[in-house]
Coordinates of N, CA and C in Angstrom, one line a residue:
M935 N 0.8 -1.2 0.0 CA 0.0 0.0 0.0 C 0.9 1.2 0.0
L936 N 0.6 2.2 -0.9 CA 1.4 3.4 -1.0 C 0.7 4.6 -0.5
T937 N 1.5 5.5 0.0 CA 0.9 6.8 0.4 C 0.7 7.6 -0.9
R938 N 0.0 8.7 -0.8 CA -0.3 9.5 -2.0 C 1.0 10.0 -2.7
K939 N 1.9 10.5 -1.9 CA 3.2 11.0 -2.5 C 3.9 9.9 -3.1
Q940 N 4.0 8.7 -2.5 CA 4.7 7.6 -3.1 C 4.1 7.2 -4.4
H941 N 2.7 7.2 -4.5 CA 2.0 6.8 -5.7 C 2.3 7.8 -6.8
E942 N 2.3 9.1 -6.4 CA 2.5 10.2 -7.4 C 3.9 10.1 -8.0
L943 N 4.9 9.8 -7.1 CA 6.3 9.7 -7.6 C 6.4 8.5 -8.5
L944 N 5.9 7.4 -8.1 CA 6.0 6.2 -8.9 C 5.4 6.4 -10.3
M945 N 4.2 7.0 -10.4 CA 3.6 7.3 -11.7 C 4.4 8.3 -12.5
F946 N 5.0 9.3 -11.8 CA 5.8 10.3 -12.5 C 7.0 9.7 -13.1
I947 N 7.7 8.8 -12.4 CA 8.8 8.1 -12.9 C 8.4 7.2 -14.1
H948 N 7.3 6.5 -13.9 CA 6.8 5.6 -15.0 C 6.5 6.4 -16.3
E949 N 5.8 7.5 -16.1 CA 5.5 8.3 -17.3 C 6.8 8.8 -18.0
R950 N 7.7 9.3 -17.2 CA 9.0 9.8 -17.8 C 9.7 8.7 -18.5
L951 N 9.8 7.5 -18.0 CA 10.5 6.4 -18.6 C 9.8 6.1 -19.9
K952 N 8.4 6.1 -20.0 CA 7.7 5.9 -21.2 C 8.0 6.9 -22.2
E953 N 8.0 8.2 -21.8 CA 8.2 9.3 -22.8 C 9.6 9.5 -23.3
A954 N 10.6 9.4 -22.3 CA 11.9 9.8 -22.7 C 12.9 8.6 -22.6
G955 N 12.5 7.5 -22.0 CA 13.4 6.4 -21.9 C 14.4 6.5 -20.8
V956 N 14.4 7.6 -20.1 CA 15.3 7.8 -18.9 C 14.5 8.3 -17.8
P957 N 14.9 8.0 -16.5 CA 14.1 8.5 -15.4 C 14.4 10.0 -15.2
P958 N 13.5 10.6 -14.5 CA 13.7 12.1 -14.2 C 14.8 12.2 -13.1
S959 N 15.4 13.4 -13.1 CA 16.4 13.8 -12.1 C 15.7 14.0 -10.7
F960 N 16.5 14.0 -9.7 CA 15.9 14.3 -8.4 C 15.3 15.7 -8.3
D961 N 15.9 16.7 -9.0 CA 15.3 18.0 -9.0 C 14.0 18.0 -9.7
E962 N 13.9 17.3 -10.8 CA 12.6 17.2 -11.5 C 11.5 16.5 -10.7
M963 N 11.9 15.5 -9.9 CA 11.0 14.8 -9.0 C 10.5 15.8 -7.9
K964 N 11.5 16.5 -7.4 CA 11.2 17.4 -6.3 C 10.2 18.5 -6.8
D965 N 10.4 19.0 -7.9 CA 9.5 20.0 -8.5 C 8.2 19.5 -8.8
A966 N 8.1 18.3 -9.4 CA 6.9 17.7 -9.8 C 6.0 17.4 -8.6
L967 N 6.6 17.0 -7.5 CA 5.8 16.7 -6.3 C 5.7 17.8 -5.3
D968 N 6.3 19.0 -5.7 CA 6.2 20.2 -4.9 C 6.7 20.0 -3.5
L969 N 7.9 19.3 -3.5 CA 8.6 19.2 -2.2 C 9.6 20.2 -2.0
R970 N 10.0 20.5 -0.8 CA 11.0 21.6 -0.5 C 12.4 21.1 -0.7
S971 N 12.7 19.8 -0.5 CA 14.1 19.4 -0.6 C 14.1 18.0 -1.2
K972 N 15.3 17.6 -1.7 CA 15.5 16.3 -2.3 C 15.6 15.2 -1.3
S973 N 15.7 15.5 0.0 CA 15.7 14.5 1.0 C 14.4 13.8 1.1
G974 N 13.3 14.5 0.8 CA 12.0 13.9 0.7 C 11.9 12.9 -0.4
I975 N 12.5 13.2 -1.5 CA 12.5 12.3 -2.7 C 13.3 11.1 -2.3
H976 N 14.5 11.2 -1.7 CA 15.3 10.1 -1.3 C 14.4 9.2 -0.4
R977 N 13.7 9.7 0.5 CA 12.9 8.9 1.4 C 11.8 8.2 0.6
L978 N 11.1 8.8 -0.3 CA 10.1 8.2 -1.1 C 10.6 7.1 -2.0
I979 N 11.8 7.3 -2.6 CA 12.4 6.3 -3.5 C 12.8 5.1 -2.6
T980 N 13.3 5.3 -1.5 CA 13.7 4.2 -0.6 C 12.4 3.4 -0.2
A981 N 11.3 4.1 0.1 CA 10.1 3.4 0.4 C 9.6 2.6 -0.8
L982 N 9.6 3.1 -2.0 CA 9.2 2.4 -3.2 C 10.1 1.2 -3.5
E983 N 11.4 1.4 -3.2 CA 12.3 0.3 -3.5 C 12.0 -0.8 -2.5
E984 N 11.8 -0.5 -1.2 CA 11.6 -1.5 -0.2 C 10.3 -2.3 -0.4
R985 N 9.3 -1.6 -1.0 CA 8.0 -2.2 -1.3 C 8.0 -3.0 -2.7
G986 N 9.1 -2.9 -3.4 CA 9.3 -3.7 -4.6 C 8.7 -3.1 -5.8
F987 N 8.4 -1.8 -5.8 CA 7.9 -1.1 -7.0 C 9.0 -0.6 -8.0
I988 N 10.1 -0.2 -7.4 CA 11.2 0.2 -8.3 C 12.5 -0.5 -7.9
R989 N 13.5 -0.3 -8.8 CA 14.8 -0.9 -8.5 C 15.9 0.1 -8.9
R990 N 16.8 0.3 -8.1 CA 18.0 1.2 -8.4 C 19.0 0.3 -9.1
L991 N 19.5 0.7 -10.3 CA 20.5 -0.1 -11.0 C 21.9 0.4 -10.6
P992 N 22.8 -0.5 -10.2 CA 24.1 -0.1 -9.7 C 25.0 0.5 -10.8
N993 N 25.9 1.4 -10.4 CA 26.9 1.9 -11.2 C 26.4 2.7 -12.4
R994 N 25.2 3.2 -12.3 CA 24.6 4.1 -13.3 C 23.9 5.3 -12.7
A995 N 24.2 6.5 -13.1 CA 23.6 7.7 -12.6 C 22.1 7.7 -13.0
R996 N 21.3 8.2 -12.1 CA 19.8 8.3 -12.4 C 19.2 7.1 -12.9
A997 N 19.7 5.9 -12.5 CA 19.2 4.6 -13.1 C 18.1 4.1 -12.1
L998 N 16.9 4.2 -12.6 CA 15.7 3.7 -11.8 C 14.9 2.8 -12.8
E999 N 14.4 1.7 -12.3 CA 13.6 0.8 -13.1 C 12.3 0.6 -12.4
V1000 N 11.2 0.8 -13.1 CA 9.9 0.5 -12.5 C 9.6 -1.0 -12.7
I1001 N 9.5 -1.7 -11.6 CA 9.3 -3.2 -11.6 C 7.8 -3.5 -11.7
K1002 N 6.9 -2.8 -11.0 CA 5.5 -3.0 -11.0 C 4.8 -1.7 -10.7
L1003 N 3.5 -1.7 -11.0 CA 2.6 -0.6 -10.7 C 1.6 -1.1 -9.6
P1004 N 1.0 -0.2 -8.9 CA 0.0 -0.6 -7.9 C -1.1 -1.3 -8.6
E1005 N -1.8 -2.2 -7.9 CA -2.9 -2.9 -8.4 C -4.0 -2.0 -8.9
S1006 N -4.1 -0.8 -8.3 CA -5.2 0.1 -8.6 C -5.0 0.7 -10.0
V1007 N -3.8 0.6 -10.6 CA -3.5 1.0 -11.9 C -3.7 -0.1 -12.9
G1008 N -4.9 -0.2 -13.4 CA -5.3 -1.3 -14.3 C -4.9 -1.0 -15.8
P1009 N -5.2 -1.8 -16.7 CA -5.0 -1.6 -18.1 C -5.6 -0.3 -18.6
G1010 N -4.8 0.5 -19.3 CA -5.3 1.8 -19.8 C -5.3 2.9 -18.8
L1011 N -4.9 2.6 -17.5 CA -4.8 3.7 -16.5 C -3.4 4.1 -16.2
A1012 N -2.4 3.4 -16.8 CA -1.0 3.8 -16.5 C -0.7 5.2 -16.9
S1013 N -1.4 5.7 -17.9 CA -1.1 7.1 -18.3 C -2.0 8.1 -17.7
R1014 N -2.6 7.8 -16.6 CA -3.5 8.7 -15.8 C -2.7 9.9 -15.5
P1015 N -3.3 11.1 -15.7 CA -2.6 12.4 -15.3 C -2.4 12.5 -13.9
R1016 N -1.4 13.3 -13.5 CA -1.1 13.6 -12.1 C -2.2 14.3 -11.5
G1017 N -2.4 14.2 -10.2 CA -3.5 14.8 -9.5 C -4.4 13.8 -9.0
F1018 N -4.3 12.5 -9.5 CA -5.0 11.4 -8.9 C -4.5 11.2 -7.5
S1019 N -5.3 11.2 -6.5 CA -4.9 11.1 -5.1 C -5.6 10.0 -4.4
P1020 N -5.1 8.8 -4.4 CA -5.7 7.7 -3.7 C -5.6 7.9 -2.2
N1021 N -6.5 7.3 -1.5 CA -6.4 7.3 -0.1 C -5.3 6.4 0.3
V1022 N -4.7 6.6 1.5 CA -3.6 5.8 1.9 C -4.0 4.4 2.1
I1023 N -5.2 4.2 2.7 CA -5.8 2.9 2.9 C -6.5 2.5 1.6
E1024 N -6.1 1.5 1.0 CA -6.6 1.1 -0.3 C -8.1 0.8 -0.2
G1025 N -8.9 1.4 -1.1 CA -10.3 1.2 -1.0 C -10.9 1.2 -2.4
D1026 N -12.2 1.3 -2.6 CA -12.8 1.2 -3.9 C -13.4 2.5 -4.3
R1027 N -13.2 3.6 -3.6 CA -13.8 4.9 -4.0 C -13.2 5.4 -5.3
G1028 N -14.1 5.7 -6.2 CA -13.6 6.2 -7.5 C -12.9 5.3 -8.4
K1029 N -12.9 4.0 -8.1 CA -12.2 3.0 -8.9 C -13.2 2.0 -9.5
A1030 N -12.9 1.6 -10.7 CA -13.7 0.5 -11.3 C -13.0 -0.8 -10.9
R1031 N -13.5 -1.5 -9.9 CA -12.9 -2.7 -9.4 C -13.9 -3.9 -9.4
P1032 N -13.4 -5.1 -9.6 CA -14.4 -6.2 -9.5 C -14.9 -6.3 -8.1
P1033 N -16.1 -6.9 -8.0 CA -16.7 -7.1 -6.6 C -15.7 -7.8 -5.7
A1034 N -15.6 -7.2 -4.5 CA -14.7 -7.9 -3.5 C -15.4 -9.1 -3.0
P1035 N -14.5 -10.1 -2.6 CA -15.1 -11.3 -2.1 C -15.8 -11.0 -0.7
P1036 N -16.8 -11.7 -0.3 CA -17.4 -11.5 0.9 C -16.5 -11.6 2.1
V1037 N -16.6 -10.8 3.1 CA -15.8 -10.9 4.3 C -16.1 -12.2 5.0
P1038 N -15.1 -13.0 5.3 CA -15.3 -14.3 5.9 C -15.9 -14.2 7.3
V1039 N -16.9 -15.0 7.6 CA -17.5 -15.0 8.9 C -17.3 -16.4 9.5
I1040 N -16.8 -16.5 10.7 CA -16.7 -17.7 11.4 C -17.9 -17.9 12.3
E1041 N -18.9 -18.7 11.9 CA -20.1 -18.7 12.6 C -20.0 -19.2 14.0
Q1042 N -19.0 -20.2 14.2 CA -18.9 -20.8 15.5 C -18.6 -19.8 16.6
S1043 N -17.7 -18.8 16.2 CA -17.2 -17.8 17.2 C -17.8 -16.4 17.0
D1044 N -18.7 -16.2 16.0 CA -19.2 -14.9 15.7 C -18.1 -13.9 15.5
S1045 N -17.1 -14.3 14.6 CA -16.0 -13.4 14.4 C -16.1 -13.0 12.9
I1046 N -15.4 -11.9 12.6 CA -15.3 -11.4 11.2 C -13.8 -11.2 10.9
G1047 N -13.5 -11.6 9.6 CA -12.1 -11.4 9.2 C -11.8 -9.9 8.8
V1048 N -10.8 -9.3 9.5 CA -10.4 -7.9 9.2 C -9.0 -7.9 8.7
P1049 N -8.8 -7.2 7.5 CA -7.5 -7.2 6.9 C -6.5 -6.4 7.8
V1050 N -5.3 -7.0 7.9 CA -4.2 -6.3 8.6 C -3.4 -5.6 7.5
M1051 N -3.3 -4.3 7.6 CA -2.8 -3.4 6.5 C -1.3 -2.9 6.7
G1052 N -0.6 -3.6 7.5 CA 0.8 -3.2 7.7 C 1.0 -2.7 9.2
R1053 N 2.0 -1.8 9.3 CA 2.3 -1.3 10.7 C 2.1 0.1 10.8
I1054 N 1.8 0.6 12.1 CA 1.6 2.0 12.4 C 2.5 2.4 13.5
A1055 N 3.0 3.6 13.4 CA 3.9 4.1 14.5 C 3.2 4.6 15.7
A1056 N 3.5 4.1 16.8 CA 3.1 4.8 18.1 C 4.4 5.3 18.7
G1057 N 5.0 6.3 18.1 CA 6.3 6.8 18.5 C 6.6 7.8 17.4
V1058 N 7.9 7.9 16.9 CA 8.2 8.8 15.9 C 7.5 8.3 14.6
P1059 N 6.8 9.2 13.9 CA 6.1 8.8 12.7 C 6.9 8.1 11.7
I1060 N 6.4 7.1 11.0 CA 7.1 6.3 10.0 C 6.1 6.2 8.8
S1061 N 6.6 5.9 7.6 CA 5.8 5.6 6.5 C 5.2 4.2 6.9
A1062 N 3.9 4.2 7.1 CA 3.3 3.1 7.9 C 2.5 2.2 7.1
I1063 N 1.5 2.7 6.5 CA 0.5 1.8 5.9 C 1.0 1.2 4.6
Q1064 N 1.1 -0.1 4.6 CA 1.8 -0.7 3.5 C 0.9 -1.6 2.6
T1065 N 0.6 -2.8 3.0 CA -0.2 -3.6 2.1 C -0.9 -4.7 3.0
H1066 N -1.9 -5.3 2.4 CA -2.7 -6.3 3.1 C -1.8 -7.5 3.3
S1067 N -1.4 -7.8 4.5 CA -0.5 -8.9 4.8 C -1.2 -10.2 5.2
H1068 N -2.2 -10.0 6.0 CA -3.0 -11.2 6.4 C -4.3 -10.7 7.0
T1069 N -5.1 -11.6 7.6 CA -6.4 -11.3 8.1 C -6.4 -11.8 9.5
V1070 N -7.0 -11.0 10.4 CA -7.3 -11.5 11.8 C -8.8 -11.6 12.0
Q1071 N -9.2 -12.5 12.9 CA -10.6 -12.7 13.2 C -10.9 -11.8 14.5
I1072 N -11.9 -11.0 14.3 CA -12.3 -10.0 15.4 C -13.7 -10.4 15.8
P1073 N -14.0 -10.5 17.1 CA -15.4 -10.7 17.5 C -16.3 -9.6 17.1
V1074 N -17.4 -9.9 16.6 CA -18.3 -8.9 16.1 C -18.7 -7.9 17.1
D1075 N -18.7 -8.3 18.4 CA -19.1 -7.3 19.5 C -18.1 -6.2 19.6
L1076 N -16.9 -6.4 19.1 CA -15.9 -5.3 19.2 C -15.9 -4.3 18.0
L1077 N -16.7 -4.6 17.0 CA -16.8 -3.8 15.8 C -18.0 -3.0 15.8
S1078 N -18.0 -1.8 15.1 CA -19.1 -1.0 15.0 C -19.5 -1.0 13.5
A1079 N -20.5 -0.2 13.1 CA -20.9 -0.1 11.7 C -19.8 0.5 10.9
G1080 N -19.6 0.0 9.6 CA -18.7 0.6 8.7 C -17.6 -0.4 8.4
E1081 N -16.6 0.1 7.7 CA -15.4 -0.7 7.2 C -14.3 -0.6 8.2
H1082 N -13.6 -1.7 8.4 CA -12.5 -1.8 9.4 C -11.3 -2.3 8.8
F1083 N -10.1 -2.0 9.4 CA -8.9 -2.6 9.1 C -8.0 -2.6 10.4
A1084 N -7.0 -3.4 10.3 CA -6.1 -3.6 11.5 C -4.7 -3.2 11.2
L1085 N -4.0 -2.7 12.2 CA -2.6 -2.3 12.0 C -1.8 -2.8 13.2
E1086 N -0.5 -3.3 12.9 CA 0.4 -3.7 14.0 C 1.1 -2.5 14.6
V1087 N 1.1 -2.3 15.9 CA 1.7 -1.1 16.5 C 3.2 -1.3 16.7
R1088 N 4.0 -0.3 16.4 CA 5.4 -0.2 16.6 C 5.7 1.1 17.4
G1089 N 6.3 0.9 18.6 CA 6.6 2.1 19.4 C 5.9 2.1 20.7
D1090 N 6.2 3.1 21.6 CA 5.7 3.1 22.9 C 5.1 4.4 23.3
S1091 N 4.7 5.2 22.4 CA 4.2 6.6 22.7 C 2.8 6.5 23.2
M1092 N 2.1 5.4 23.1 CA 0.7 5.3 23.6 C 0.5 4.4 24.8
I1093 N 1.6 4.1 25.5 CA 1.5 3.1 26.6 C 0.6 3.5 27.7
E1094 N 0.4 4.8 28.0 CA -0.5 5.2 29.1 C -2.0 5.1 28.6
A1095 N -2.2 4.9 27.3 CA -3.5 4.6 26.8 C -3.8 3.1 26.7
G1096 N -2.8 2.3 27.2 CA -2.9 0.9 27.2 C -2.6 0.2 25.9
I1097 N -1.9 1.0 25.0 CA -1.5 0.5 23.7 C 0.0 0.2 23.7
L1098 N 0.4 -1.0 23.5 CA 1.8 -1.4 23.7 C 2.4 -1.8 22.3
D1099 N 3.8 -1.7 22.3 CA 4.5 -2.2 21.1 C 4.2 -3.6 20.9
G1100 N 3.8 -4.0 19.6 CA 3.4 -5.3 19.3 C 1.9 -5.6 19.3
D1101 N 1.1 -4.7 19.9 CA -0.3 -4.8 19.8 C -0.8 -4.7 18.4
T1102 N -2.1 -5.2 18.2 CA -2.8 -5.0 16.9 C -4.0 -4.1 17.2
V1103 N -4.1 -3.0 16.6 CA -5.2 -2.1 16.8 C -6.2 -2.2 15.6
V1104 N -7.5 -2.2 16.0 CA -8.5 -2.3 15.0 C -9.1 -0.9 14.8
I1105 N -9.2 -0.5 13.5 CA -9.5 0.9 13.2 C -10.8 0.9 12.3
R1106 N -11.8 1.8 12.7 CA -12.9 2.0 11.8 C -12.6 3.1 10.8
K1107 N -12.6 2.7 9.5 CA -12.2 3.7 8.5 C -13.1 4.9 8.4
G1108 N -12.5 6.1 8.3 CA -13.3 7.3 8.2 C -12.3 8.5 8.3
N1109 N -12.8 9.7 7.9 CA -12.0 10.8 7.8 C -12.4 11.9 8.8
T1110 N -13.2 11.6 9.7 CA -13.6 12.6 10.8 C -13.3 12.0 12.1
A1111 N -13.1 12.8 13.1 CA -12.9 12.4 14.5 C -13.2 13.5 15.4
E1112 N -13.6 13.2 16.7 CA -13.9 14.2 17.7 C -12.6 14.4 18.5
S1113 N -12.5 15.6 19.1 CA -11.3 15.9 19.9 C -11.3 14.9 21.1
G1114 N -10.1 14.3 21.2 CA -10.0 13.2 22.3 C -10.0 11.8 21.7
D1115 N -10.4 11.6 20.5 CA -10.4 10.3 19.9 C -8.9 9.9 19.6
I1116 N -8.6 8.6 19.7 CA -7.4 8.0 19.2 C -7.5 7.6 17.8
V1117 N -6.7 8.2 16.9 CA -6.9 8.0 15.5 C -5.6 7.6 14.8
V1118 N -5.8 7.1 13.6 CA -4.7 7.0 12.6 C -4.7 8.3 11.8
A1119 N -3.6 9.0 11.9 CA -3.5 10.3 11.3 C -2.4 10.3 10.3
L1120 N -2.7 10.8 9.1 CA -1.7 11.0 8.0 C -1.2 12.4 8.0
V1121 N 0.1 12.6 8.1 CA 0.8 13.9 8.2 C 1.5 14.2 6.9
D1122 N 1.1 15.3 6.3 CA 1.8 15.8 5.1 C 1.8 14.8 4.0
D1123 N 0.7 14.0 3.9 CA 0.6 13.0 2.9 C 1.7 11.9 2.8
E1124 N 2.5 11.9 3.9 CA 3.7 11.0 3.8 C 3.8 10.0 4.9
E1125 N 3.5 10.5 6.2 CA 3.7 9.7 7.3 C 2.5 9.5 8.1
A1126 N 2.3 8.3 8.7 CA 1.1 8.0 9.4 C 1.5 7.6 10.9
T1127 N 0.7 7.9 11.8 CA 1.0 7.7 13.2 C -0.3 7.5 14.0
L1128 N -0.2 6.8 15.1 CA -1.4 6.5 16.0 C -1.3 7.5 17.2
K1129 N -2.2 8.4 17.3 CA -2.1 9.4 18.4 C -3.5 9.8 18.8
R1130 N -3.6 10.5 19.9 CA -4.9 11.1 20.3 C -5.0 12.5 19.7
L1131 N -6.1 12.7 19.0 CA -6.3 14.0 18.3 C -7.0 15.0 19.3
R1132 N -6.4 16.2 19.3 CA -7.0 17.3 20.1 C -7.1 18.5 19.1
R1133 N -8.2 19.2 19.2 CA -8.4 20.4 18.4 C -8.1 21.6 19.3
R1134 N -7.2 22.4 18.8 CA -6.8 23.6 19.5 C -7.0 24.8 18.6
G1135 N -8.2 25.4 18.7 CA -8.5 26.5 17.8 C -8.5 26.0 16.4
A1136 N -7.7 26.7 15.5 CA -7.6 26.3 14.1 C -6.6 25.2 13.9
S1137 N -5.9 24.8 14.9 CA -4.8 23.8 14.8 C -5.3 22.4 15.3
I1138 N -4.5 21.4 14.9 CA -4.7 20.0 15.3 C -3.5 19.6 16.1
A1139 N -3.7 19.0 17.3 CA -2.6 18.5 18.0 C -2.7 17.0 18.0
L1140 N -1.5 16.3 17.8 CA -1.4 14.9 17.9 C -0.7 14.6 19.2
E1141 N -1.4 14.0 20.1 CA -0.9 13.9 21.5 C -0.6 12.5 21.8
A1142 N 0.6 12.3 22.3 CA 1.1 11.0 22.8 C 0.5 10.7 24.2
A1143 N 0.6 9.4 24.5 CA 0.2 9.0 25.9 C 1.4 8.4 26.6
N1144 N 2.4 9.2 26.5 CA 3.7 8.9 27.1 C 4.5 10.2 27.3
P1145 N 4.8 10.6 28.6 CA 5.4 11.9 28.8 C 6.8 12.0 28.1
A1146 N 7.4 11.0 27.6 CA 8.7 11.1 26.9 C 8.5 11.7 25.5
Y1147 N 7.3 11.8 25.1 CA 7.0 12.3 23.7 C 6.3 13.6 23.8
E1148 N 6.7 14.5 22.9 CA 6.1 15.8 22.8 C 4.8 15.8 22.0
T1149 N 3.9 16.6 22.4 CA 2.7 16.8 21.5 C 3.1 17.6 20.3
R1150 N 2.6 17.1 19.1 CA 3.0 17.8 17.8 C 1.7 18.5 17.3
I1151 N 1.9 19.8 16.9 CA 0.8 20.6 16.5 C 0.9 21.0 15.1
F1152 N -0.2 20.9 14.3 CA -0.1 21.1 12.9 C -1.3 22.0 12.5
G1153 N -1.2 22.6 11.3 CA -2.3 23.2 10.7 C -3.3 22.2 10.2
P1154 N -4.6 22.5 10.1 CA -5.6 21.5 9.7 C -5.4 20.9 8.3
D1155 N -4.7 21.6 7.4 CA -4.5 21.1 6.1 C -3.3 20.1 6.0
R1156 N -2.6 19.9 7.1 CA -1.5 19.0 7.1 C -1.8 17.6 7.7
V1157 N -3.0 17.5 8.3 CA -3.4 16.2 8.9 C -4.7 15.7 8.3
Q1158 N -4.6 14.4 7.9 CA -5.8 13.7 7.4 C -6.1 12.6 8.4
V1159 N -7.3 12.5 8.9 CA -7.7 11.4 9.7 C -8.1 10.2 8.8
Q1160 N -7.5 9.0 9.1 CA -7.8 7.8 8.3 C -8.7 6.9 8.9
G1161 N -8.9 7.0 10.2 CA -9.8 6.2 11.0 C -9.6 6.3 12.5
K1162 N -10.6 5.7 13.2 CA -10.6 5.8 14.7 C -10.4 4.5 15.3
L1163 N -9.7 4.4 16.4 CA -9.5 3.2 17.2 C -10.8 2.7 17.7
V1164 N -11.1 1.4 17.5 CA -12.3 0.8 18.1 C -12.0 -0.4 18.9
A1165 N -10.9 -1.0 18.7 CA -10.6 -2.3 19.5 C -9.1 -2.5 19.5
L1166 N -8.6 -3.4 20.4 CA -7.2 -3.7 20.6 C -7.0 -5.2 20.8
L1167 N -6.1 -5.8 20.1 CA -5.7 -7.2 20.3 C -4.3 -7.3 20.8
R1168 N -4.1 -8.3 21.7 CA -2.8 -8.5 22.3 C -2.6 -10.0 22.5
R1169 N -1.4 -10.4 22.1 CA -1.0 -11.8 22.4 C -0.1 -11.9 23.6
Y1170 N -0.3 -12.9 24.4 CA 0.6 -13.1 25.6 C 1.4 -14.4 25.5

C-alpha cells in the first residue's frame, strides 16, 4: 500500500520512462511533487524500493527501473494524469474494481475477518500503511458499523492509553474524529501515526500517551484522519 506521495512519484517516474526512456532527475521529481528538498525524494524512493515497486540499478547515474505498478492502476490507466490522489488505505472509492469477495465470517465464534494493512507508528512517525499482509478474526461485538482494518503497533508513545509495542489495533475507517479520539493520522501525505487527536482552535494536536514524547501541533491542512481506534488485540 502506497501513500499519495509515493504513488505520485511512482507514476511520474513511470511516465517519464515511457516518454523519454530515462528516469527524471531528483530535482525534476522534487519540483513535480512540490517538495521543498531532495531528502523527501530520497525517502520516497527508498520506500518504493523497499516495497518492490522500483529498483535502483548499480553503477549508473539516475538509473531507476519500475518493476511493477500498484494494483489500482489497471490496463489503460497507467497514463493517468497527475493529480489522482488515492487514499492511503486502499479502497474502492472512485475506482472500477471487480466485486470484493465477501468478508469471511466464522459462525462458531461470531467473528469477522479484518485485513491487517501493515504497521503503524506509536512513536516517531514512519511511512506506515503498506499492504494487506494477512487477516485477523475479530469478535463482532468489538466492531461498529462501517469498514474496518487492523494495524500492527510499533513504538511506545501510547503506553499510558494501554497500547503497547506489538499490539494490533482495529480501526474503523473514516476521515472525521472528535477531539480526544485516538486516530490513525496521516501527516503531510507521507507519514502515518497513531495518536490522540486534540483540536486547539484552528490547529490540530497529535498527542502521545507517554510523557517522553512531545505533543505535535499542525495546521488543519497537514493532517488527514484515516480512521478511529475501536478495538485492541494483544498476544501473551
